[in-house]
Tab-separated table of C-alpha atoms in Angstrom:
chain	number	residue	atom	x	y	z
A	1	LEU	CA	-18.752	-89.772	152.316
A	2	ILE	CA	-18.769	-90.656	148.681
A	3	LEU	CA	-21.874	-88.696	148.052
A	4	LEU	CA	-21.165	-85.893	150.360
A	5	ARG	CA	-17.784	-84.862	148.926
A	6	PRO	CA	-19.038	-83.971	145.601
A	7	LEU	CA	-22.035	-82.286	147.289
A	8	SER	CA	-19.968	-80.228	149.768
A	9	SER	CA	-17.144	-79.457	147.410
A	10	LEU	CA	-19.381	-78.165	144.466
A	11	PHE	CA	-21.331	-76.239	147.047
A	12	ALA	CA	-18.197	-74.661	148.189
A	13	LYS	CA	-17.157	-73.853	144.667
A	14	GLU	CA	-20.405	-72.120	143.920
A	15	ASN	CA	-20.994	-70.202	147.122
A	16	LEU	CA	-17.745	-69.856	149.236
A	17	ASN	CA	-16.592	-66.752	147.377
A	18	ARG	CA	-19.643	-64.758	148.062
A	19	MET	CA	-20.230	-65.739	151.582
A	20	SER	CA	-19.788	-63.327	154.568
A	21	GLU	CA	-17.155	-64.164	157.314
A	22	ARG	CA	-19.971	-65.253	159.511
A	23	GLN	CA	-21.381	-67.525	156.783
A	24	LEU	CA	-17.875	-68.962	156.352
A	25	ASN	CA	-17.385	-69.634	160.011
A	26	LEU	CA	-20.761	-71.315	160.104
A	27	TYR	CA	-19.729	-73.561	157.053
A	28	ASP	CA	-16.456	-74.271	158.601
A	29	ARG	CA	-18.386	-75.615	161.741
A	30	LEU	CA	-20.592	-77.645	159.686
A	31	ILE	CA	-17.990	-79.450	157.664
A	32	ASN	CA	-15.487	-79.932	160.715
A	33	GLU	CA	-17.642	-80.515	163.955
A	34	PRO	CA	-19.977	-83.294	163.081
A	35	SER	CA	-18.278	-86.626	163.748
A	36	ASN	CA	-20.047	-88.513	161.226
A	37	ASP	CA	-20.161	-87.133	157.572
A	38	TRP	CA	-23.212	-89.025	156.557
A	39	ASP	CA	-25.110	-86.821	159.191
A	40	ILE	CA	-24.336	-83.750	157.078
A	41	TYR	CA	-25.401	-85.525	153.850
A	42	TYR	CA	-28.890	-86.436	155.577
A	43	TRP	CA	-29.430	-83.001	156.994
A	44	ALA	CA	-28.656	-81.492	153.608
A	45	THR	CA	-30.946	-83.820	151.719
A	46	GLU	CA	-33.622	-83.652	154.370
A	47	ALA	CA	-33.539	-87.274	155.247
A	48	LYS	CA	-33.111	-86.269	158.874
A	49	PRO	CA	-33.505	-83.112	160.737
A	50	ALA	CA	-30.323	-81.033	161.519
A	51	PRO	CA	-29.457	-80.375	165.259
A	52	ALA	CA	-30.613	-76.784	166.431
A	53	GLU	CA	-26.875	-75.677	166.344
A	54	PHE	CA	-26.577	-76.300	162.594
A	55	GLU	CA	-29.747	-74.713	161.688
A	56	ASN	CA	-28.864	-71.480	159.959
A	57	ASP	CA	-28.827	-69.672	156.733
A	58	VAL	CA	-25.782	-71.717	155.360
A	59	MET	CA	-27.585	-74.943	156.118
A	60	ALA	CA	-30.778	-73.599	154.216
A	61	MET	CA	-28.224	-72.724	151.312
A	62	LEU	CA	-26.814	-76.219	151.185
A	63	ARG	CA	-30.254	-77.917	151.345
A	64	GLU	CA	-31.408	-75.589	148.416
A	65	PHE	CA	-28.225	-76.695	146.560
A	66	ALA	CA	-28.800	-80.359	147.481
A	67	LYS	CA	-32.153	-80.160	145.707
A	68	ASN	CA	-30.319	-79.546	142.412
A	69	LYS	CA	-33.034	-77.989	140.489
A	70	LYS	CA	-31.051	-77.530	137.407
A	71	LYS	CA	-30.655	-81.195	137.236
A	72	GLU	CA	-26.867	-80.829	137.005
A	73	GLN	CA	-24.492	-83.915	136.924
A	74	ARG	CA	-22.663	-83.848	140.165
A	75	LEU	CA	-20.709	-87.186	140.207
A	76	ARG	CA	-17.463	-85.744	140.968
A	77	GLN	CA	-15.483	-83.154	142.898
A	78	PRO	CA	-14.387	-80.034	140.924
A	79	ASP	CA	-11.155	-79.317	139.758
A	80	LEU	CA	-9.255	-76.916	142.332
A	81	GLU	CA	-8.492	-74.161	139.856
A	82	TYR	CA	-11.400	-72.212	140.936
A	83	LEU	CA	-9.747	-71.479	144.291
A	84	PHE	CA	-7.333	-69.238	142.296
A	85	GLU	CA	-10.045	-67.383	140.447
A	86	PRO	CA	-10.880	-63.814	141.506
A	87	PRO	CA	-14.337	-63.465	143.736
A	88	ARG	CA	-17.302	-62.753	141.498
């Protein structure tokens, strides 16, 4: 949970404002339906395969984000001010 929260909240900050309604619904299911947050972390980091019902473009986006190719420091959740910014 400690590792997932910064990952998922930073992913949300970077991606939610440009997702389609379908993708938003998939993301909502992903973060709310699994009973174990660690499962989401393992799927996002490819430590375990995701169940078929969560294999979609949002999971692919989360996996790509988890790779952190820019080597950004992701130790804490973002401040919530981004929620009030206009869409990009």
